[in-house]
Coordinates of C-alpha atoms in Angstrom, one line a residue:
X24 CA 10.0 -23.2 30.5
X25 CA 11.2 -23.7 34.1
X26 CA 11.7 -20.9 35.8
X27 CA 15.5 -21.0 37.5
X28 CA 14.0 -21.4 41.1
X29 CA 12.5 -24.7 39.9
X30 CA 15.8 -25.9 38.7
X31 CA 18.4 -27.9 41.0
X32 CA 22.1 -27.2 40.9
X33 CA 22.2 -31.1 41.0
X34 CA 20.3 -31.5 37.6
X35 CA 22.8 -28.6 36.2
X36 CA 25.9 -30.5 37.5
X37 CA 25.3 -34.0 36.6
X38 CA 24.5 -32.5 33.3
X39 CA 27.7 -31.0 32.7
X40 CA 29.6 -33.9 33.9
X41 CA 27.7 -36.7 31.6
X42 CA 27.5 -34.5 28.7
X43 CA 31.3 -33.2 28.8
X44 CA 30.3 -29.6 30.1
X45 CA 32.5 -29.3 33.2
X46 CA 34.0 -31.9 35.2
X47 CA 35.7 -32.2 39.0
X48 CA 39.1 -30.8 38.9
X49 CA 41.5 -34.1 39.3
X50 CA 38.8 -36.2 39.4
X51 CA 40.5 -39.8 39.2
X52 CA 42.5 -38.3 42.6
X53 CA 39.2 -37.5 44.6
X54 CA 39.1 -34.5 42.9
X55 CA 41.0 -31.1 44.6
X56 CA 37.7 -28.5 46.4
X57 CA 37.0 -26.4 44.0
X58 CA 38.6 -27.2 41.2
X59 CA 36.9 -27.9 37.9
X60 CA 38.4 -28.7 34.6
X61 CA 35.9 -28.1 31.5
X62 CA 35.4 -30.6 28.9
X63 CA 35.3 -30.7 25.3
X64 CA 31.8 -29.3 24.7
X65 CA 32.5 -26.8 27.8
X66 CA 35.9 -25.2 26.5
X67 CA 33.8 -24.7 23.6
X68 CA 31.1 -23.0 25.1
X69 CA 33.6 -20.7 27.2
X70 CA 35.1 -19.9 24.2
X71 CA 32.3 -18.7 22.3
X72 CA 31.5 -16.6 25.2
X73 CA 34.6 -15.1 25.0
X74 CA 34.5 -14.9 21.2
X75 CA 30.9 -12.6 22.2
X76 CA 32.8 -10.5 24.9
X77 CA 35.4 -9.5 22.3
X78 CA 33.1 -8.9 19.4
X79 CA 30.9 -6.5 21.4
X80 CA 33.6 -5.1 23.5
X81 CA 36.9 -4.5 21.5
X82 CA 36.1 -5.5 17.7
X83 CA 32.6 -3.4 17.9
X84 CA 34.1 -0.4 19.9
X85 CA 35.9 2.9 19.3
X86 CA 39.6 3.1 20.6
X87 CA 39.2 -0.1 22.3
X88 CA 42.4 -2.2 22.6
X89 CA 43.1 -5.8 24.1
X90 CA 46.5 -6.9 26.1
X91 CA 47.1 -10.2 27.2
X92 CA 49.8 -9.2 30.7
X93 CA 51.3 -12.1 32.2
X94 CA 49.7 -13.7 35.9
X95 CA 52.9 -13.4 37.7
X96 CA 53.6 -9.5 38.1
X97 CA 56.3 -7.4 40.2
X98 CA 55.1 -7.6 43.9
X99 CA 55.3 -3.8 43.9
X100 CA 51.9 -4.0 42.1
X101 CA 50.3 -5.5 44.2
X102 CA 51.5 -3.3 47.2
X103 CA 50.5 -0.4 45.0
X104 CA 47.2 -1.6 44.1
X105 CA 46.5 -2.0 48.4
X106 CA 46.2 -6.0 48.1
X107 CA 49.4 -6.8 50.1
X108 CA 47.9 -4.9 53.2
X109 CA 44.1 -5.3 52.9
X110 CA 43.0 -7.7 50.4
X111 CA 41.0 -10.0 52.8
X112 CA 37.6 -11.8 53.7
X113 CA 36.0 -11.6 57.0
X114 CA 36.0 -15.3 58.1
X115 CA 34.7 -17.2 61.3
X116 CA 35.4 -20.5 62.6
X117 CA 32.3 -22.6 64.3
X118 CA 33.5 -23.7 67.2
X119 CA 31.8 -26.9 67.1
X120 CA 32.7 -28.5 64.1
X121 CA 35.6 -26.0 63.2
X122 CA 34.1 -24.9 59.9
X123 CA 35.3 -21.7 58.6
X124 CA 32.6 -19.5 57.0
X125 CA 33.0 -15.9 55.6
X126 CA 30.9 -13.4 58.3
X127 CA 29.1 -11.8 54.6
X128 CA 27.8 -14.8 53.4
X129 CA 26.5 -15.8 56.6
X130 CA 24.6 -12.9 56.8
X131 CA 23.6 -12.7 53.0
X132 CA 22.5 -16.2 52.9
X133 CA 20.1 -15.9 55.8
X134 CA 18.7 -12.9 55.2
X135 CA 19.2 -11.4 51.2
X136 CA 18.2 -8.2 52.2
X137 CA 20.5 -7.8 55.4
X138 CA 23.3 -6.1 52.7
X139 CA 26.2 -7.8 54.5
X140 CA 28.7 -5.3 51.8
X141 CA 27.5 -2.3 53.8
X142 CA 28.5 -3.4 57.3
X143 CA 31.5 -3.3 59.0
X144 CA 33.2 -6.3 61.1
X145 CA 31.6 -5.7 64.0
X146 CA 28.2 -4.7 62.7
X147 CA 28.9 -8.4 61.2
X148 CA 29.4 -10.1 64.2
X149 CA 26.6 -8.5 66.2
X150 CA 24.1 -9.5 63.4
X151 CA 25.1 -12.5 63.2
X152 CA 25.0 -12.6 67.2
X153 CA 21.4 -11.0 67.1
X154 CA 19.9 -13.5 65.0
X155 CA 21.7 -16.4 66.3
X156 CA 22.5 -17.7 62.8
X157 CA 23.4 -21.1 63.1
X158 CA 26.8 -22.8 61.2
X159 CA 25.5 -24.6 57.8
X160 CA 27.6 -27.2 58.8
X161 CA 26.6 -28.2 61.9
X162 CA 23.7 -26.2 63.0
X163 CA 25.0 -24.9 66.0
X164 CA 25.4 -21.2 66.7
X165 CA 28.7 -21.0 68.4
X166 CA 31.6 -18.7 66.3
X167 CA 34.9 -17.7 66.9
X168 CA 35.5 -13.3 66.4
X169 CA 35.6 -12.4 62.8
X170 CA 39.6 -12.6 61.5
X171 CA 40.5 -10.9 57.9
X172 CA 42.8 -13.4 56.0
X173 CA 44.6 -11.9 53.2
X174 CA 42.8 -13.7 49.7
X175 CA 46.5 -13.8 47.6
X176 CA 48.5 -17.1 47.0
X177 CA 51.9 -16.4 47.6
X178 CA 54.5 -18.3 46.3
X179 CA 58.6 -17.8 45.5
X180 CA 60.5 -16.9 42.4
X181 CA 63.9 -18.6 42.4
X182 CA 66.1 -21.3 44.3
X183 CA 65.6 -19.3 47.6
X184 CA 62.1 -19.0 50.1
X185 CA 63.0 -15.4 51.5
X186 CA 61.0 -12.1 51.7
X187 CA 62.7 -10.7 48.6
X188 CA 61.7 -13.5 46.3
X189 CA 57.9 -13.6 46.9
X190 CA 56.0 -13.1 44.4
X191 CA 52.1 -13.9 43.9
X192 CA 49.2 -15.3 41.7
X193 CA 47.2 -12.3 40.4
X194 CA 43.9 -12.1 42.4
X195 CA 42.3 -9.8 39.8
X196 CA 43.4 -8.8 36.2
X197 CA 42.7 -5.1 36.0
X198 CA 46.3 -4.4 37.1
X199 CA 47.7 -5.8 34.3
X200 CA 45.9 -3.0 31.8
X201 CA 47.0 -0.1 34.6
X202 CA 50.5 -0.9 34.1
X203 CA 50.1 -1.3 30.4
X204 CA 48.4 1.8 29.9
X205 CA 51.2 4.1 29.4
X206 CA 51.9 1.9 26.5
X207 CA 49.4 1.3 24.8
X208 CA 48.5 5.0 24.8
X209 CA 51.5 5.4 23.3
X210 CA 51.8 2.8 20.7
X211 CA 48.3 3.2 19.7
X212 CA 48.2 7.0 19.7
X213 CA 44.9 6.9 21.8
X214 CA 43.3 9.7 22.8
X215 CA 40.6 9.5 25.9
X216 CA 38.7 8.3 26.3
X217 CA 39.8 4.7 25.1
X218 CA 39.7 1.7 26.9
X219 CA 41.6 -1.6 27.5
X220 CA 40.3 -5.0 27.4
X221 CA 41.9 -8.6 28.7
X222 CA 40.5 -12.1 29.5
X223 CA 42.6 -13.8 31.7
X224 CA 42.8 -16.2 35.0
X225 CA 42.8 -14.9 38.2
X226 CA 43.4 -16.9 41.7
X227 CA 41.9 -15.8 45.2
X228 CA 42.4 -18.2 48.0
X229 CA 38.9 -18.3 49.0
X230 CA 38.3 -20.0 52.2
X231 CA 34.6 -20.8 51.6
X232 CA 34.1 -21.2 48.1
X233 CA 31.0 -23.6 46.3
X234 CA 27.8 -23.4 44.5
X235 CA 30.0 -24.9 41.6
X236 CA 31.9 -23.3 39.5
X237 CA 30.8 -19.9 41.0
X238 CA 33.1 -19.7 43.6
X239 CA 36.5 -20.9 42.7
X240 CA 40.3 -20.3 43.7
X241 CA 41.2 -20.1 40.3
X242 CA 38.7 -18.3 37.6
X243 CA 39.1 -15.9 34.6
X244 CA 37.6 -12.9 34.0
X245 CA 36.7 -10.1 31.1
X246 CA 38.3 -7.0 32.1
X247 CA 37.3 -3.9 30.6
X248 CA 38.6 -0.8 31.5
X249 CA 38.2 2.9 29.9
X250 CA 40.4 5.9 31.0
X251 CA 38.7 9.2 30.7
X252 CA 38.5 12.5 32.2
X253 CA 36.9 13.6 35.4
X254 CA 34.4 15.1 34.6
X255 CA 32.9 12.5 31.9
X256 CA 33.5 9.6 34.0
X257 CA 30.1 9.8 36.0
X258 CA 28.1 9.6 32.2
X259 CA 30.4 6.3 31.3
X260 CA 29.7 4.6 34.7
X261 CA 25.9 5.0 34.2
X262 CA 26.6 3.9 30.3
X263 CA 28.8 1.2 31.0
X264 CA 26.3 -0.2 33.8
X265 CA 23.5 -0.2 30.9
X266 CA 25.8 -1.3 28.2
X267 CA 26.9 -4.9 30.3
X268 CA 23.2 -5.5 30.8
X269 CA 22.4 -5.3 27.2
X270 CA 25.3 -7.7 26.6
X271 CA 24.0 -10.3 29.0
X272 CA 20.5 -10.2 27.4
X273 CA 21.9 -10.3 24.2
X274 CA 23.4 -13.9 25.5
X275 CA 20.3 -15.2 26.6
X276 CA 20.3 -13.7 30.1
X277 CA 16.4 -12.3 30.2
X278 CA 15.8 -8.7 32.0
X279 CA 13.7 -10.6 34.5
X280 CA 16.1 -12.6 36.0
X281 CA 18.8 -10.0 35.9
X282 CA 18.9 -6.8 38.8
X283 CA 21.7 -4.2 39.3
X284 CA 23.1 -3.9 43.2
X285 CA 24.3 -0.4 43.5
X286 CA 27.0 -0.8 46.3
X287 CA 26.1 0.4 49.9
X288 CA 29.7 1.1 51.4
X289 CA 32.2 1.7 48.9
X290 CA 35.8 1.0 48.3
X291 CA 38.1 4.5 49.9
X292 CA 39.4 4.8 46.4
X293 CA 35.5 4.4 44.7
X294 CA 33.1 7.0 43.3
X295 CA 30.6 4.5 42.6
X296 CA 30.1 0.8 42.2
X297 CA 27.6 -1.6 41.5
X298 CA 27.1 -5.2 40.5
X299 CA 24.6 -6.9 37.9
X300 CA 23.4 -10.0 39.9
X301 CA 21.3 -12.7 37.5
X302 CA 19.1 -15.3 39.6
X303 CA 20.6 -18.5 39.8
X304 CA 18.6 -21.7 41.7
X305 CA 20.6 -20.6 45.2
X306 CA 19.6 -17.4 44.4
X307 CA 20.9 -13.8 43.4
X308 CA 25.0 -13.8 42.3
X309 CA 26.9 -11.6 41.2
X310 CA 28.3 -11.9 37.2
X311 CA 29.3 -8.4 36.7
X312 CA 30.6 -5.0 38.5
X313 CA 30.8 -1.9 37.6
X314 CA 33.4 0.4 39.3
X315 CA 34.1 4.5 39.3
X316 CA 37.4 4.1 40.4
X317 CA 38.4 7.8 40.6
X318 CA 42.4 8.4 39.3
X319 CA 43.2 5.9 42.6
X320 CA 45.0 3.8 40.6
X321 CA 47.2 5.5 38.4
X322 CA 48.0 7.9 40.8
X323 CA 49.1 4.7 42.9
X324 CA 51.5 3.1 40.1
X325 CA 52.8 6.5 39.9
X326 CA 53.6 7.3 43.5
X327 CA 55.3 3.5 43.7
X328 CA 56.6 3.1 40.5
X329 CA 58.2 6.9 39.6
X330 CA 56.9 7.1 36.7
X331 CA 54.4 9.7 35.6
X332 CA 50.9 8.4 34.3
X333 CA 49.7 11.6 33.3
X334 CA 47.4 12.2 30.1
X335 CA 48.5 15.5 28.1
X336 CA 45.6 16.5 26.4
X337 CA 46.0 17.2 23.0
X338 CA 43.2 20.1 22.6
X339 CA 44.1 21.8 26.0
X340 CA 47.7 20.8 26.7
X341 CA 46.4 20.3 30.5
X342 CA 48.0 17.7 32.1
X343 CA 46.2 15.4 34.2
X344 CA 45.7 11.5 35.7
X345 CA 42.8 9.6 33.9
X346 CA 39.7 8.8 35.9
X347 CA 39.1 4.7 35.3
X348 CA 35.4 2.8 34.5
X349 CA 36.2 -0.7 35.3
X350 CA 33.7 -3.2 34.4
X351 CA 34.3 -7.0 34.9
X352 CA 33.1 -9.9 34.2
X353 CA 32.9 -13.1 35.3
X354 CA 33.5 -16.0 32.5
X355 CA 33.0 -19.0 34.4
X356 CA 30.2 -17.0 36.1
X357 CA 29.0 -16.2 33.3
X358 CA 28.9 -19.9 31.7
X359 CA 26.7 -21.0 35.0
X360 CA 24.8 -18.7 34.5
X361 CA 24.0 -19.5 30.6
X362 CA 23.7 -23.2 31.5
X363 CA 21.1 -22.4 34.7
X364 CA 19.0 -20.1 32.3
X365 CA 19.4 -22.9 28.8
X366 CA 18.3 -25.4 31.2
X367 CA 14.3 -27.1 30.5
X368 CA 12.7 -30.3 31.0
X369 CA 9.9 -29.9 28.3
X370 CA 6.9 -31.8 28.4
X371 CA 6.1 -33.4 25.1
X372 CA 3.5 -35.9 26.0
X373 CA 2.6 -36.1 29.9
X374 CA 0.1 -39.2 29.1
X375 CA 3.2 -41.0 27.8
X376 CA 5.4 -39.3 30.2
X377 CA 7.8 -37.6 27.8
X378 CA 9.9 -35.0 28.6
X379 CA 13.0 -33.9 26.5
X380 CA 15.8 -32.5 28.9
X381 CA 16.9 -29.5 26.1
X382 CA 19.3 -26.6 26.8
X383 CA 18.3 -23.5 24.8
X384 CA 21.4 -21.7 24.6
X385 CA 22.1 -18.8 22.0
X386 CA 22.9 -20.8 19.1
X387 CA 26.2 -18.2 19.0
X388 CA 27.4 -19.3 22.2
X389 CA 25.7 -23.3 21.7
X390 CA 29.3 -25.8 21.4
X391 CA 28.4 -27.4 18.4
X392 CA 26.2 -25.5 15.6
X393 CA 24.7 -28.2 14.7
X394 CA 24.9 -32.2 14.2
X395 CA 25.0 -34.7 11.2
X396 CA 22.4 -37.6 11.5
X397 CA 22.5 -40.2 9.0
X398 CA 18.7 -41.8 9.2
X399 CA 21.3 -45.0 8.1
X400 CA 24.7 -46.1 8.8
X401 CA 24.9 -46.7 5.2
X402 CA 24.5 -43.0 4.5
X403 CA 27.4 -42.0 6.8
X404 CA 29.6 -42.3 3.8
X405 CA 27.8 -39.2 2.7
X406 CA 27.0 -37.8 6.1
X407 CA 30.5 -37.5 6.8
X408 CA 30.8 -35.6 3.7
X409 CA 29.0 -33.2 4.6
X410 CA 30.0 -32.7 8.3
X411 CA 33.4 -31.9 6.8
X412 CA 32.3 -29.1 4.4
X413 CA 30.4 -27.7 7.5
X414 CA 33.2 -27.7 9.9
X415 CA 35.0 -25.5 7.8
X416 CA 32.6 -22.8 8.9
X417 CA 31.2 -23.7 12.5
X418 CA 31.8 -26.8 14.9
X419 CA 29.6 -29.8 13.8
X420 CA 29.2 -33.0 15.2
X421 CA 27.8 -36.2 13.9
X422 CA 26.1 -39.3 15.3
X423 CA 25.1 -42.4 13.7
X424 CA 23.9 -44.5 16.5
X425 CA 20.7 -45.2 17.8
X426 CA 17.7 -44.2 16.8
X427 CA 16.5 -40.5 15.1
X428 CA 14.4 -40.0 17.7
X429 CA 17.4 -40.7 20.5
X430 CA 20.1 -39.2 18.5
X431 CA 17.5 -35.6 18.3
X432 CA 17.5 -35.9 22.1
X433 CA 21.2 -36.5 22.5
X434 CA 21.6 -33.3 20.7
X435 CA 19.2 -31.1 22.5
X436 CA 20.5 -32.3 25.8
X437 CA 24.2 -30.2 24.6
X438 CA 22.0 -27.1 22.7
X439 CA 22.8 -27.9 19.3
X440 CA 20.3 -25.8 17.4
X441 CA 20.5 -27.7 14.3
X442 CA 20.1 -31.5 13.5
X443 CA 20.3 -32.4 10.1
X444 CA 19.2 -35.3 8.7
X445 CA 20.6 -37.6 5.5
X446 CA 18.2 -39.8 4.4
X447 CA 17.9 -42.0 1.2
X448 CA 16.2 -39.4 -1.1
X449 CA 19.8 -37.4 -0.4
X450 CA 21.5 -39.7 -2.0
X451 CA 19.2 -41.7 -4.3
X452 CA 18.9 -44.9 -5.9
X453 CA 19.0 -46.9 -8.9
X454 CA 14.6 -46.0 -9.2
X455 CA 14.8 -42.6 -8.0
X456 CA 17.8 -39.8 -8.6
X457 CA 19.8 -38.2 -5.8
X458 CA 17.7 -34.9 -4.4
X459 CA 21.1 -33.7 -3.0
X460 CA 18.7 -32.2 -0.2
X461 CA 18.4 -33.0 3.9
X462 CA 16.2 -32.3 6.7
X463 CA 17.2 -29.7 9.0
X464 CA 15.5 -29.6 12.5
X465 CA 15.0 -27.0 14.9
X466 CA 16.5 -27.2 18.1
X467 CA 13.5 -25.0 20.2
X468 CA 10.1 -25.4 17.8
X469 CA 11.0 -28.7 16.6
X470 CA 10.4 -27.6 13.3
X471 CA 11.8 -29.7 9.9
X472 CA 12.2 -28.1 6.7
X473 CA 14.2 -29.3 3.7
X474 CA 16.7 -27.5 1.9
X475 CA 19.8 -28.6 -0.3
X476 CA 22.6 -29.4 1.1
X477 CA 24.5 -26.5 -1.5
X478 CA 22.2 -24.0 1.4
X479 CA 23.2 -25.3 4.2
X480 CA 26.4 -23.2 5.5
X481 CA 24.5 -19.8 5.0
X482 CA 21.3 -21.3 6.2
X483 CA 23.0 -21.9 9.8
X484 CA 25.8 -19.3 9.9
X485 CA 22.6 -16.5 9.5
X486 CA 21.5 -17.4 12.4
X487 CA 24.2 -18.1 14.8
X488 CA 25.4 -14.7 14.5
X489 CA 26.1 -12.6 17.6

């Protein structure tokens, strides 16, 4: 198995974009930077990531609801929240060939260990100063002063463009469950601590965004968020932290090439923070964090709103603001970071130089569970019979052309974990009667055993549980 530091994000992204995984966004305009639109077999994928997300996080848990709050939200939110006044990157321009570049990644990517997070602007600038770090770009060491530009894309509601009609794209989605939270402690008669859950698209007008889709304008995470009192909140941060790592090994994500990054300068409203980084070819990114975020902000909706987001305690009749546990997670992030770690170019025979390019996802998150293979195009009558008895179950593609041999490679090259195989003893002749039974192949060993076809949907769905 290659390890991810042998991999190329070239290999990963001409994969995606031959085999239907992720393709530029707008592509027959030139594309827009940035922008990526996923295709069939990568909506899937997404999807069954997100199918995983809310089987472990709201189907599995106690008192753990999901919303689904709009993007566009009253501004007052997002004053309340603190984005409207200091939701903003530290960016540079080279001078030379007028690049802009954000002062933290500058650092980060010339030195890992530097911890860009804990400095401030001008601790920034002197570093990169210091150690003359040149411009990626150009290669010159020649940068404007660091300048905060405010991440938020602003637009208008309504027939007028004036300061009482802006409105904005939501750059996170963890506001939405704030605001929702008197509600759905209400209607759901919750006691703390519960927590709310939400998968949704967020937009941040990131200046220097790349590496694919792991920096993007417009992404979506999984939001989690548990309310609980001071007091406990310390135990669930530590839990939580532990409980996301467990989730992405569960997916496929081994402990090796997953670290935590406990946060060096925190957020004024933060107790505690830390992100779960996994080791992509370009090296350490962040998937997940983790957030104490104190009552901050509940105790912000209520000071702008008017409304009081207090918790009366049932067993004590205290009355009191909920401390929040935020954890997020990136989907598209998450997706890279899947297809990075499936990724393998196994040598089968290195006399004959043959390698099989295979992705070895979790067969819960692979797109298609497995694939129909007539060994004939005059067994796709029955073939397709089959494939349509599957699909009532799990996705299930089919492929007559070419040969076995191609069609198996086809298959592995997208992580379907099962191929299975129609041949002529299936079916039977006028010599020799129908055995009603197929080949099914392993995706990983390569291993073939022969069951009948009456086996086949609990044969597969045991083992693309989650």
């Amino acid at each position: 198995m290659l390890k991810n530091t042998e991999k190329t994000m070239e290999k990963i992204v001409a994969l995606c974009k031959n085999r239907g995984f992720i393709f530029a966004g707008s592509d027959i305009y030139g594309g827009l930077a940035n922008t990526w639109d996923y295709g069939p077999l990568g909506a899937r994928l997404k999807n069954n990531v997100k199918d995983t997300w809310r089987k472990r996080f709201i189907q599995e848990r106690k008192n753990s609801y999901e919303v689904d709050a709009d993007i566009l939200m009253h501004p007052k939110v997002w004053e309340a929240s603190g984005h409207v006044a200091s939701f903003s990157d530290p960016l540079l321009d080279c001078k030379e060939c007028k690049m802009r570049h954000r002062a933290d990644n500058l650092i980060d990517d010339f030195d890992p260990e530097a911890h860009a997070d804990g400095m401030t602007k001008e601790e920034m600038f002197e570093y990169i100063k210091e150690h003359s770090i040149p411009c990626p770009n150009c290669g010159k060491h020649n940068f404007t002063d660091i300048r905060e530009f405010n991440l938020m894309f602003q637009t208008f509601r309504g027939v007028t463009n004036n300061s009482k009609s802006i409105i904005y794209l939501r750059p996170e989605n963890a506001q939405g469950e704030y605001v929702n939270y008197l509600n759905v402690q209400r209607a759901m008669r919750a006691k703390l601590p519960f927590s709310i859950g939400q998968i949704g698209k967020a937009f941040r007008n990131e200046i220097t965004p790349g590496n694919f889709t792991f920096r993007t304008v417009e992404f979506e995470q999984m939001e989690f968020q548990t309310f609980c009192k001071e007091g406990s909140d310390t135990e669930l941060y530590d839990y939580f932290k532990e409980y996301g790592k467990k989730y992405f090994e569960d997916l496929g994500l081994p402990a090796e090439n997953l670290r935590f990054h406990d946060h060096e300068k925190l957020a004024h409203y933060a107790k505690a923070a830390c992100d779960i980084e996994f080791l992509f070819p370009f090296g350490w990114g962040e998937i997940n964090g983790t957030h104490n975020r104190t009552n901050f902000d509940l105790t912000r909706h209520q000071e702008y709103s008017g409304v009081k987001m207090e918790y009366l305690d049932p067993e004590t009749n205290e009355r009191y603001i909920p401390f929040i546990i935020e954890s997020t997670y990136g989907l598209d992030r998450t997706v890279l970071a899947l297809l990075v770690q499936a990724y393998d170019e196994e040598v089968l025979d290195a006399e004959k130089n043959d390698t099989r390019v295979v992705l070895h996802l979790n067969p819960a998150v692979a797109p298609y569970k497995a694939a129909v293979l007539p060994l004939s195009k005059k067994l796709s009558g029955k073939a397709e019979e089959i494939r349509g008895e599957l699909s009532k179950y799990f996705m299930t593609d089919f492929d007559e052309t070419g040969s076995i041999g191609k069609r198996y490679r086809r298959q592995d090259e997208i992580g379907t974990p099962f191929c299975i195989t129609v041949d002529f003893q299936t079916v039977g002749d006028e010599n020799t009667p129908a055995d009603n039974c197929v080949t099914v192949r392993d995706r990983d060993s390569m291993e073939q055993v022969r069951m009948p076809v009456s086996e086949l949907a609990d044969y597969i769905s045991e083992r693309i549980k989650f």
